[in-house]
PDB file of C-alpha atoms in Angstrom:
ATOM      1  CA  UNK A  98      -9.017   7.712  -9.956  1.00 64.00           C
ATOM      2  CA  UNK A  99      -6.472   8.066  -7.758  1.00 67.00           C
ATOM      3  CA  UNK A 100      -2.869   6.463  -8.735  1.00 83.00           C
ATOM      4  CA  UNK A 101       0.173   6.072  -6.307  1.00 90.00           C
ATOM      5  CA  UNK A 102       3.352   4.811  -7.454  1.00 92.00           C
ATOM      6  CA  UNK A 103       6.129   3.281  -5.650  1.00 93.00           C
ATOM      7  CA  UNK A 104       9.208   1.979  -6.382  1.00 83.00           C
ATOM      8  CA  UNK A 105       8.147  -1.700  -7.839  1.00 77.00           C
ATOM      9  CA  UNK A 106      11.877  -3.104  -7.556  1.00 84.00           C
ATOM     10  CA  UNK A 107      13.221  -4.102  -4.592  1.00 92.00           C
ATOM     11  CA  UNK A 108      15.866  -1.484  -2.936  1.00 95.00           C
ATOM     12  CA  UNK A 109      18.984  -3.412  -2.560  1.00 96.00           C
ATOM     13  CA  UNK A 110      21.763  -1.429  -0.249  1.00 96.00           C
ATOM     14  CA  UNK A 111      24.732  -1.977   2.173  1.00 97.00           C
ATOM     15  CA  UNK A 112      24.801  -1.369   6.025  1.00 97.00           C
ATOM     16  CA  UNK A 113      25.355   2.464   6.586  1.00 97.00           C
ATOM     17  CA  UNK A 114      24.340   3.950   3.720  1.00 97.00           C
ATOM     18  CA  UNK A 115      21.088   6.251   3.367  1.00 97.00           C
ATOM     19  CA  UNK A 116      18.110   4.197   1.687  1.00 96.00           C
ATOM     20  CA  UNK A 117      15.741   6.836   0.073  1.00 97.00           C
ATOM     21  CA  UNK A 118      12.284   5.426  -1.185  1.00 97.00           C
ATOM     22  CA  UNK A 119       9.983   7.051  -3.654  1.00 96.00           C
ATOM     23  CA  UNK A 120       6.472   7.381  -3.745  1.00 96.00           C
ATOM     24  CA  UNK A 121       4.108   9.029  -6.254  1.00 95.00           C
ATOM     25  CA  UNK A 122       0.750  10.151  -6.834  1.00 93.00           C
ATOM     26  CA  UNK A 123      -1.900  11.149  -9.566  1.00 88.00           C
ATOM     27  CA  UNK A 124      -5.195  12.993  -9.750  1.00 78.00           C
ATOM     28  CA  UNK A 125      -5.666  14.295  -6.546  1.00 79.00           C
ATOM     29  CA  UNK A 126      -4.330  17.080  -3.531  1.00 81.00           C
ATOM     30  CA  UNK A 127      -4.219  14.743  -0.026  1.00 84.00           C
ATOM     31  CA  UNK A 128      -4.249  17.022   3.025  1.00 84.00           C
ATOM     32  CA  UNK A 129      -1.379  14.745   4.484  1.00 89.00           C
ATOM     33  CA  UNK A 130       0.765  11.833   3.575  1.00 92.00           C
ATOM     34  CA  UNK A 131       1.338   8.594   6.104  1.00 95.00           C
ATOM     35  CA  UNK A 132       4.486   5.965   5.811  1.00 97.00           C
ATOM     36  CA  UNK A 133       3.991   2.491   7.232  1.00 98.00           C
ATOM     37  CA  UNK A 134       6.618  -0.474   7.447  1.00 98.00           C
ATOM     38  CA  UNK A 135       5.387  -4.161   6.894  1.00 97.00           C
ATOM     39  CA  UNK A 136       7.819  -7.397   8.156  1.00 96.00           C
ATOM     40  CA  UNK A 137       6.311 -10.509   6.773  1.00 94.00           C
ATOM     41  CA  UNK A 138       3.390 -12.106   7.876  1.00 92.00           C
ATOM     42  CA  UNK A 139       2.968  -9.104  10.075  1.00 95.00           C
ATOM     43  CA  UNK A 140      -0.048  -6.021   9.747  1.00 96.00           C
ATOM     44  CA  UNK A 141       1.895  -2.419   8.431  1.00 97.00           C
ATOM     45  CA  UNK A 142       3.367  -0.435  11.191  1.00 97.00           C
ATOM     46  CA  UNK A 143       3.045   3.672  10.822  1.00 96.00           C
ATOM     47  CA  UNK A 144       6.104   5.293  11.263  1.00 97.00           C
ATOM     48  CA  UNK A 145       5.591   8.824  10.032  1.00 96.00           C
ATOM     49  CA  UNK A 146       3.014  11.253   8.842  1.00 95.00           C
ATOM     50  CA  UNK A 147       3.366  14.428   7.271  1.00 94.00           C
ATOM     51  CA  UNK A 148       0.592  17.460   6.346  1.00 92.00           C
ATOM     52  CA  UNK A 149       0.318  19.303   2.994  1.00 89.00           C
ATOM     53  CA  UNK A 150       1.701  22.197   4.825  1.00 90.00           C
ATOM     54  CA  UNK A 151       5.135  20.540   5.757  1.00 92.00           C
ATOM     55  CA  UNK A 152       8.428  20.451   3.641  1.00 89.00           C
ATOM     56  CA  UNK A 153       9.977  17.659   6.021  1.00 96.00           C
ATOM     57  CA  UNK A 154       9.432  15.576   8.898  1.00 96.00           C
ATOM     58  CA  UNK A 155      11.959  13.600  10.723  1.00 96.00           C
ATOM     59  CA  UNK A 156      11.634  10.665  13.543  1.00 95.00           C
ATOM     60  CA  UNK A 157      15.239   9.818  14.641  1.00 96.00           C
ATOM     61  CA  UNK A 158      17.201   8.259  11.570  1.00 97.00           C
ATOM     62  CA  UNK A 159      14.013   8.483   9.340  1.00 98.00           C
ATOM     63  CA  UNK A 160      12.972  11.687   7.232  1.00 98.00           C
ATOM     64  CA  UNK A 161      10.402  12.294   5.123  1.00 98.00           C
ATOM     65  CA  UNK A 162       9.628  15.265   2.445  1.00 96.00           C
ATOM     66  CA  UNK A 163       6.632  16.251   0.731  1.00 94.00           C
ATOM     67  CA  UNK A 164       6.283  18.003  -2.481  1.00 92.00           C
ATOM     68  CA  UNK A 165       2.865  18.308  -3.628  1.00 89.00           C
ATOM     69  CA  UNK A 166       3.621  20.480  -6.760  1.00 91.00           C
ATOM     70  CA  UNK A 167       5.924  17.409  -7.990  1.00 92.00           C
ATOM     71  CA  UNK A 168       3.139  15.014  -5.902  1.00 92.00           C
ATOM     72  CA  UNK A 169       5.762  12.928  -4.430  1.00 94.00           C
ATOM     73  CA  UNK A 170       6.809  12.163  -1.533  1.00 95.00           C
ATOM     74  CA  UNK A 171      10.158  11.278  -0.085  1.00 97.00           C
ATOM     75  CA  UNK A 172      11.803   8.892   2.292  1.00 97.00           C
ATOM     76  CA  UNK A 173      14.970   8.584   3.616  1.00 98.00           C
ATOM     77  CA  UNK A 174      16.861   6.167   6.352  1.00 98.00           C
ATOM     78  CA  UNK A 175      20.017   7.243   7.091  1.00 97.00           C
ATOM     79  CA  UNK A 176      22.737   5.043   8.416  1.00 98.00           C
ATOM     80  CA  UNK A 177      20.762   2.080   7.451  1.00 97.00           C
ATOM     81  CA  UNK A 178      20.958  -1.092   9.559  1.00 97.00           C
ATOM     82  CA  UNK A 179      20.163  -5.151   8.234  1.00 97.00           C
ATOM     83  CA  UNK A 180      17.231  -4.945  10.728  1.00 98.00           C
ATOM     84  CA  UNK A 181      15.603  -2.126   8.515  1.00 98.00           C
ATOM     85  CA  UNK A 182      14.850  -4.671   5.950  1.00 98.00           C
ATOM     86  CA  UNK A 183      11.194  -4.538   5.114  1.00 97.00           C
ATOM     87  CA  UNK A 184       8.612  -3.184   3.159  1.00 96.00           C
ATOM     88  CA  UNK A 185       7.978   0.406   2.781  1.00 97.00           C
ATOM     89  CA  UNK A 186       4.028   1.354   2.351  1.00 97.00           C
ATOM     90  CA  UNK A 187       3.164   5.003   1.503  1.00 96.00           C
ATOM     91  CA  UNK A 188      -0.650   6.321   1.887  1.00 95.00           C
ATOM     92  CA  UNK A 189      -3.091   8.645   0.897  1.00 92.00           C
ATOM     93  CA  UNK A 190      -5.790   9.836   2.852  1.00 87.00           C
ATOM     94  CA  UNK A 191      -8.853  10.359   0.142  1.00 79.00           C
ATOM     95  CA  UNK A 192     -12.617  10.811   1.142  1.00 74.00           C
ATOM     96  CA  UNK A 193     -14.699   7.493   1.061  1.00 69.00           C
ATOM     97  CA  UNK A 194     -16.782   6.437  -1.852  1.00 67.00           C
ATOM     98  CA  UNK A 195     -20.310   7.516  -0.534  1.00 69.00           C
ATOM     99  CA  UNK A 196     -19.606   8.734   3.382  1.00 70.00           C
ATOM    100  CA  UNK A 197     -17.125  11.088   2.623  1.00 73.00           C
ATOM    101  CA  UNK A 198     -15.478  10.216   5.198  1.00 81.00           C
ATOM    102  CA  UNK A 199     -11.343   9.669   5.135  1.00 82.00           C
ATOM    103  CA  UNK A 200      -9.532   6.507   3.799  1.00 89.00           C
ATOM    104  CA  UNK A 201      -6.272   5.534   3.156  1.00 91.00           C
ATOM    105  CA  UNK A 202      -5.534   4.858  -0.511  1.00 91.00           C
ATOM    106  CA  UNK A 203      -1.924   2.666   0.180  1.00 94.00           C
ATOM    107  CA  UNK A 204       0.746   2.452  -2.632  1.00 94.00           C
ATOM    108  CA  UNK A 205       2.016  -1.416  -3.666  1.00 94.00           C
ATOM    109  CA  UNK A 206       4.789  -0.989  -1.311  1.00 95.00           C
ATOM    110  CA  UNK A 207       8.731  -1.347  -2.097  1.00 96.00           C
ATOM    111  CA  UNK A 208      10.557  -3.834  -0.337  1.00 96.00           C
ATOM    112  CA  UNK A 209      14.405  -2.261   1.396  1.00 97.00           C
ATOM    113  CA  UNK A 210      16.969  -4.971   1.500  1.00 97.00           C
ATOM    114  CA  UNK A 211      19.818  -3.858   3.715  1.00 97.00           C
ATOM    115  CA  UNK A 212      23.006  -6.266   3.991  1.00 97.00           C
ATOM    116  CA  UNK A 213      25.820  -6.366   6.342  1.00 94.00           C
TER     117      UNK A 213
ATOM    118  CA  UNK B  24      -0.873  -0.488  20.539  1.00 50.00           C
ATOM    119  CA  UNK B  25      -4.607  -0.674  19.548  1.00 55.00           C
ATOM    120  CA  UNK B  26      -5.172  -3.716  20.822  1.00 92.00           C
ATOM    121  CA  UNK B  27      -6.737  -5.205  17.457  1.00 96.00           C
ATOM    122  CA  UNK B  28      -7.431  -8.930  17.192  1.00 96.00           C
ATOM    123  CA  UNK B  29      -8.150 -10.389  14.275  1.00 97.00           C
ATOM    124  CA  UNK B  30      -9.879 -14.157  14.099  1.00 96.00           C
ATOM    125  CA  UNK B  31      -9.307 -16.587  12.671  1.00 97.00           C
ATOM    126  CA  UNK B  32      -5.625 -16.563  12.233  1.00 96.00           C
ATOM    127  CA  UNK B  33      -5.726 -18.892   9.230  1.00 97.00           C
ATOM    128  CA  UNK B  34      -8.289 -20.573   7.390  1.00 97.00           C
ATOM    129  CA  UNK B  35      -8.729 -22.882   4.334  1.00 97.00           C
ATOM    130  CA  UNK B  36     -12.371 -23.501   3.440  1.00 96.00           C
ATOM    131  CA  UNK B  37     -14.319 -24.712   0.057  1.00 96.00           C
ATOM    132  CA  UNK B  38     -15.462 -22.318  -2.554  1.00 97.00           C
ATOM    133  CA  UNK B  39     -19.107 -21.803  -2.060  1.00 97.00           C
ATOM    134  CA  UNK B  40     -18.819 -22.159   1.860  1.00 96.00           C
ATOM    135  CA  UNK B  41     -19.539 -18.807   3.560  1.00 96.00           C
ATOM    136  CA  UNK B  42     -16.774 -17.281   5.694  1.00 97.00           C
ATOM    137  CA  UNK B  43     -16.647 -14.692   8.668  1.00 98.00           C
ATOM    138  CA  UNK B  44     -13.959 -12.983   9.803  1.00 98.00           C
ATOM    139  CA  UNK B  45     -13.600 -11.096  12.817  1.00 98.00           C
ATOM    140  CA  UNK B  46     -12.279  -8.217  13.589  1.00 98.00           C
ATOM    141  CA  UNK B  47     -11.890  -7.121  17.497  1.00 98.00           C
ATOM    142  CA  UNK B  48     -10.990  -4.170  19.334  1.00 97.00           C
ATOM    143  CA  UNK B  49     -10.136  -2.575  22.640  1.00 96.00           C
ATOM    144  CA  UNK B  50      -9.076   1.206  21.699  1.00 91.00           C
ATOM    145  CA  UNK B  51     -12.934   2.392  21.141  1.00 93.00           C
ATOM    146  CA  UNK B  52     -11.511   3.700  17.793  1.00 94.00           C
ATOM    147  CA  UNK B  53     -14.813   5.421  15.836  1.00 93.00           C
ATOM    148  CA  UNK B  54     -13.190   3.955  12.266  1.00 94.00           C
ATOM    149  CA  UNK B  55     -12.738   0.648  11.265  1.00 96.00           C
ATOM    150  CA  UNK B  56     -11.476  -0.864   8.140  1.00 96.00           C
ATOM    151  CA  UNK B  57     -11.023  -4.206   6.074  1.00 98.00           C
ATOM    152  CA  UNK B  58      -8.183  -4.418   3.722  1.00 98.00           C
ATOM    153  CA  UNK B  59      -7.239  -7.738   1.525  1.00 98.00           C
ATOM    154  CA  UNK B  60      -3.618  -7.705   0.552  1.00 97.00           C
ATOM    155  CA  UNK B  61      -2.200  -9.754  -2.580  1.00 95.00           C
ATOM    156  CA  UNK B  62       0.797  -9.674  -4.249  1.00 89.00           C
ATOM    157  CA  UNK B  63       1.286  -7.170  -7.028  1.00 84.00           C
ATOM    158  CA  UNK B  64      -1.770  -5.508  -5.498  1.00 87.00           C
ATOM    159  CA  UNK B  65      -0.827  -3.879  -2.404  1.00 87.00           C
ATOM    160  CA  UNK B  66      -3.164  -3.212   0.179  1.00 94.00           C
ATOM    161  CA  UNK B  67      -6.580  -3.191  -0.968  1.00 96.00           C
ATOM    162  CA  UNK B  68      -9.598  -1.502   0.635  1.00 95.00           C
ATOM    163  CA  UNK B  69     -12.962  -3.666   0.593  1.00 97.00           C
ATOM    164  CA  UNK B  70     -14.986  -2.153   3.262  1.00 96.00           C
ATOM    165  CA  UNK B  71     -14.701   0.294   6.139  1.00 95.00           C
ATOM    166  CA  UNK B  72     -17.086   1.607   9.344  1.00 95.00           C
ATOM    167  CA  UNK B  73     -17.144   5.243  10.468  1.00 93.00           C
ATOM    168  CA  UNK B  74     -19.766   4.299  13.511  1.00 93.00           C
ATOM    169  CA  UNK B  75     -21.815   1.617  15.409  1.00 95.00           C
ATOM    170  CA  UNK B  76     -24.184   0.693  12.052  1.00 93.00           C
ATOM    171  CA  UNK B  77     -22.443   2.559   9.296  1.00 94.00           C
ATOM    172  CA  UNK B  78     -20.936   1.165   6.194  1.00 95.00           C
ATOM    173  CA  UNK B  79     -19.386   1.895   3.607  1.00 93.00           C
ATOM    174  CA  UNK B  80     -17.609   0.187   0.088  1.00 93.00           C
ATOM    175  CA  UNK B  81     -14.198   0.318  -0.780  1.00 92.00           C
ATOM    176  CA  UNK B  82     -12.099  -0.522  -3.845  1.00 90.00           C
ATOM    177  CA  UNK B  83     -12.851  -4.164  -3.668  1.00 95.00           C
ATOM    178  CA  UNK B  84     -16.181  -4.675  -1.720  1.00 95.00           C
ATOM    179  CA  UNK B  85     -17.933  -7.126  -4.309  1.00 96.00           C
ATOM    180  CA  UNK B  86     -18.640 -10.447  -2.870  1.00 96.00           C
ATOM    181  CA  UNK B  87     -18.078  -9.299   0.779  1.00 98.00           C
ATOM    182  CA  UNK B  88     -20.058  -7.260   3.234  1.00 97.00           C
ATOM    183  CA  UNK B  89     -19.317  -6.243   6.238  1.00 98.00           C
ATOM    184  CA  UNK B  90     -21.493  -5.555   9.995  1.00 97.00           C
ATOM    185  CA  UNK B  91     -20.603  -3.693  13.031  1.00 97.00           C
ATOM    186  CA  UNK B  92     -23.067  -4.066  15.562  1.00 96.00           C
ATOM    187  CA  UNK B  93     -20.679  -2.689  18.572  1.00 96.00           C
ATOM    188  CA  UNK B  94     -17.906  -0.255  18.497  1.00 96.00           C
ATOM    189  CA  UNK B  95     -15.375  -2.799  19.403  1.00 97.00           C
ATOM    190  CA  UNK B  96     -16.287  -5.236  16.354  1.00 97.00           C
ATOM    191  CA  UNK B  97     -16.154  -5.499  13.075  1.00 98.00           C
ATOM    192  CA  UNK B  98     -17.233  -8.931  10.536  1.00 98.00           C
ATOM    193  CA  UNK B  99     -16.203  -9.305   7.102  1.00 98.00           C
ATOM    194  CA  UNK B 100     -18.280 -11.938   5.492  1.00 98.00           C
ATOM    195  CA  UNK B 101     -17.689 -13.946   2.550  1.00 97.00           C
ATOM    196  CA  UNK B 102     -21.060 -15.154   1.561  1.00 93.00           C
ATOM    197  CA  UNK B 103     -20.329 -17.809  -1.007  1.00 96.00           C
ATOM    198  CA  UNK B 104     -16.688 -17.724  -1.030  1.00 96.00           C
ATOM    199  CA  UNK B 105     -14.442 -18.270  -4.239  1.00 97.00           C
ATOM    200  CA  UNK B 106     -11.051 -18.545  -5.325  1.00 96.00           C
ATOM    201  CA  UNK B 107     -10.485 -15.064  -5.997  1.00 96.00           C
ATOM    202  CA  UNK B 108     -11.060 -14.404  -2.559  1.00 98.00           C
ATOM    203  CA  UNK B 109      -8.067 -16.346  -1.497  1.00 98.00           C
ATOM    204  CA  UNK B 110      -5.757 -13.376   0.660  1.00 98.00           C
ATOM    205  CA  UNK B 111      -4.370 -12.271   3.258  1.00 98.00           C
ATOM    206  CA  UNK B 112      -7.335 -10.204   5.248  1.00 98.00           C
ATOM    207  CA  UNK B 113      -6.076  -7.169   7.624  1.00 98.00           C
ATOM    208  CA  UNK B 114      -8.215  -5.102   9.585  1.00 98.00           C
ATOM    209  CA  UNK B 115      -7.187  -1.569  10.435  1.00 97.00           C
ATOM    210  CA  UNK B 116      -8.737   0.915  13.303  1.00 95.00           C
ATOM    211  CA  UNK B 117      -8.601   4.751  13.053  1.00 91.00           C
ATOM    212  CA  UNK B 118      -8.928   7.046  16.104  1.00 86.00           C
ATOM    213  CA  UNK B 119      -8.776  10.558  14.284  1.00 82.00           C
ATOM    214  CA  UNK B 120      -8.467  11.064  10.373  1.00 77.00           C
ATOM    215  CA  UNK B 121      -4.646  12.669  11.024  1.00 81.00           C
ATOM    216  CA  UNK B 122      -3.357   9.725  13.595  1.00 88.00           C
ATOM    217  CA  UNK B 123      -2.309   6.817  12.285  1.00 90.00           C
ATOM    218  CA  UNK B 124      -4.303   3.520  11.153  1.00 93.00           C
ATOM    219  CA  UNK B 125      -3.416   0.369  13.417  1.00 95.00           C
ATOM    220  CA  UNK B 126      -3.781  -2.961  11.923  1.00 96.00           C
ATOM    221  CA  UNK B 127      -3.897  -6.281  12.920  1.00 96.00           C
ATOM    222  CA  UNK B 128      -2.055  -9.489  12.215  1.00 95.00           C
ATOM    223  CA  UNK B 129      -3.776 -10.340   9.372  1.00 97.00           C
ATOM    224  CA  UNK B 130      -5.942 -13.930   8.599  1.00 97.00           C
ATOM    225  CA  UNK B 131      -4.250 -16.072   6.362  1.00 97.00           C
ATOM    226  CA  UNK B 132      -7.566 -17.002   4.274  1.00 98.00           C
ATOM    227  CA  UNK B 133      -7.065 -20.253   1.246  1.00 97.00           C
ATOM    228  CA  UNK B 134     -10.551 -20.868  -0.492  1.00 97.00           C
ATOM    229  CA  UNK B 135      -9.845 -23.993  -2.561  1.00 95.00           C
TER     230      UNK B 135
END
């Protein structure tokens, strides 16, 4: 079945520097790759998604890469600010169970701590 | 936004009680989704809808099931709810399979 890993630890860094999160996968090709950010008690947020076919993507201070011979994925907030503090959710898109129709398989998440 | 509405907000019931939640939205989104979320488990997929009528199990889908009689809706019920079922419930629509998933607020669910 499919596996995705994330970074389990929390990501501890200071104000300015470039926070780069890791996420993983097993057993399976997706045709693209979605990000999502989660603030607590709140649903996940998508911020960026990126296809098989693309090296990088980038959204203002946030870039993401995609390697699917190393099946991992990338992502990077430069010039990082206290309000970026938040979980970090990676996804999968995989076909259902009997429709065959897309889901999202989400990693656990890894949680970016950014201090002033 | 998706406009997505999720009801109850919170909710502490009895184990054996049966709950609904509800799931409501306003973007006529073809693809609708329950997730359960607990910690050291990520999010979880229990059940999803890819029409008016159409089903289908996730990861997690024992003990609940799930009915969408109109596009805009979706219920996840608990029919005879138990501890393990204590989590924090999202629901998440889907427009087109490379757009992103919108999600609700989450309900709060405690089954003691």
């Amino acid at each position: 079945s499919q596996k995705i890993e994330q970074n389990s630890e929390a990501l501890n860094i200071q104000e300015g520097k470039t926070a780069t999160l890791t996420c993983n996968y097993t057993n399976y090709s997706p045709a693209y790759l979605q990000w999502y950010r989660q603030d607590p008690g709140r649903g996940p947020v998508f911020l960026l998604l990126i296809r098989e076919n693309e090296k990088e993507k980038r959204k203002e201070r946030l870039k993401v890469t995609f390697d699917t011979t190393l099946k991992q994925s990338l992502f990077h907030i430069t010039a990082s600010q206290p309000a970026d503090s938040a979980t970090y959710l990676c996804a999968l898109d995989m076909p259902g169970v009997n429709s065959g129709y897309s889901t999202l398989t989400f990693g656990k998440g890894t949680m970016l701590l950014v201090s002033p | 936004d998706a406009g997505i509405t999720q009801s109850p907000r919170h909710k502490v019931t009895e184990t054996g009680t049966p709950v609904t939640l509800r799931c409501h939205q306003t973007e006529n989104h073809r693809y609708m989704y329950w997730y359960r979320q607990d910690p050291g488990h990520g999010l979880r997929l229990i059940h999803y809808s890819y029409g008016v009528k159409d089903t289908d199990k996730g990861e997690v889908s024992d003990g609940y099931s799930v009915s969408r009689s109109k596009t805009e809706d979706f219920l996840l019920t608990l029919e005879s709810a138990t501890s393990s079922q204590t989590s924090v419930y999202f629901c998440a629509t889907w427009g087109q399979h490379n757009q992103p998933q919108h999600f609700g607020d989450g309900t709060r669910l405690s089954i003691l």
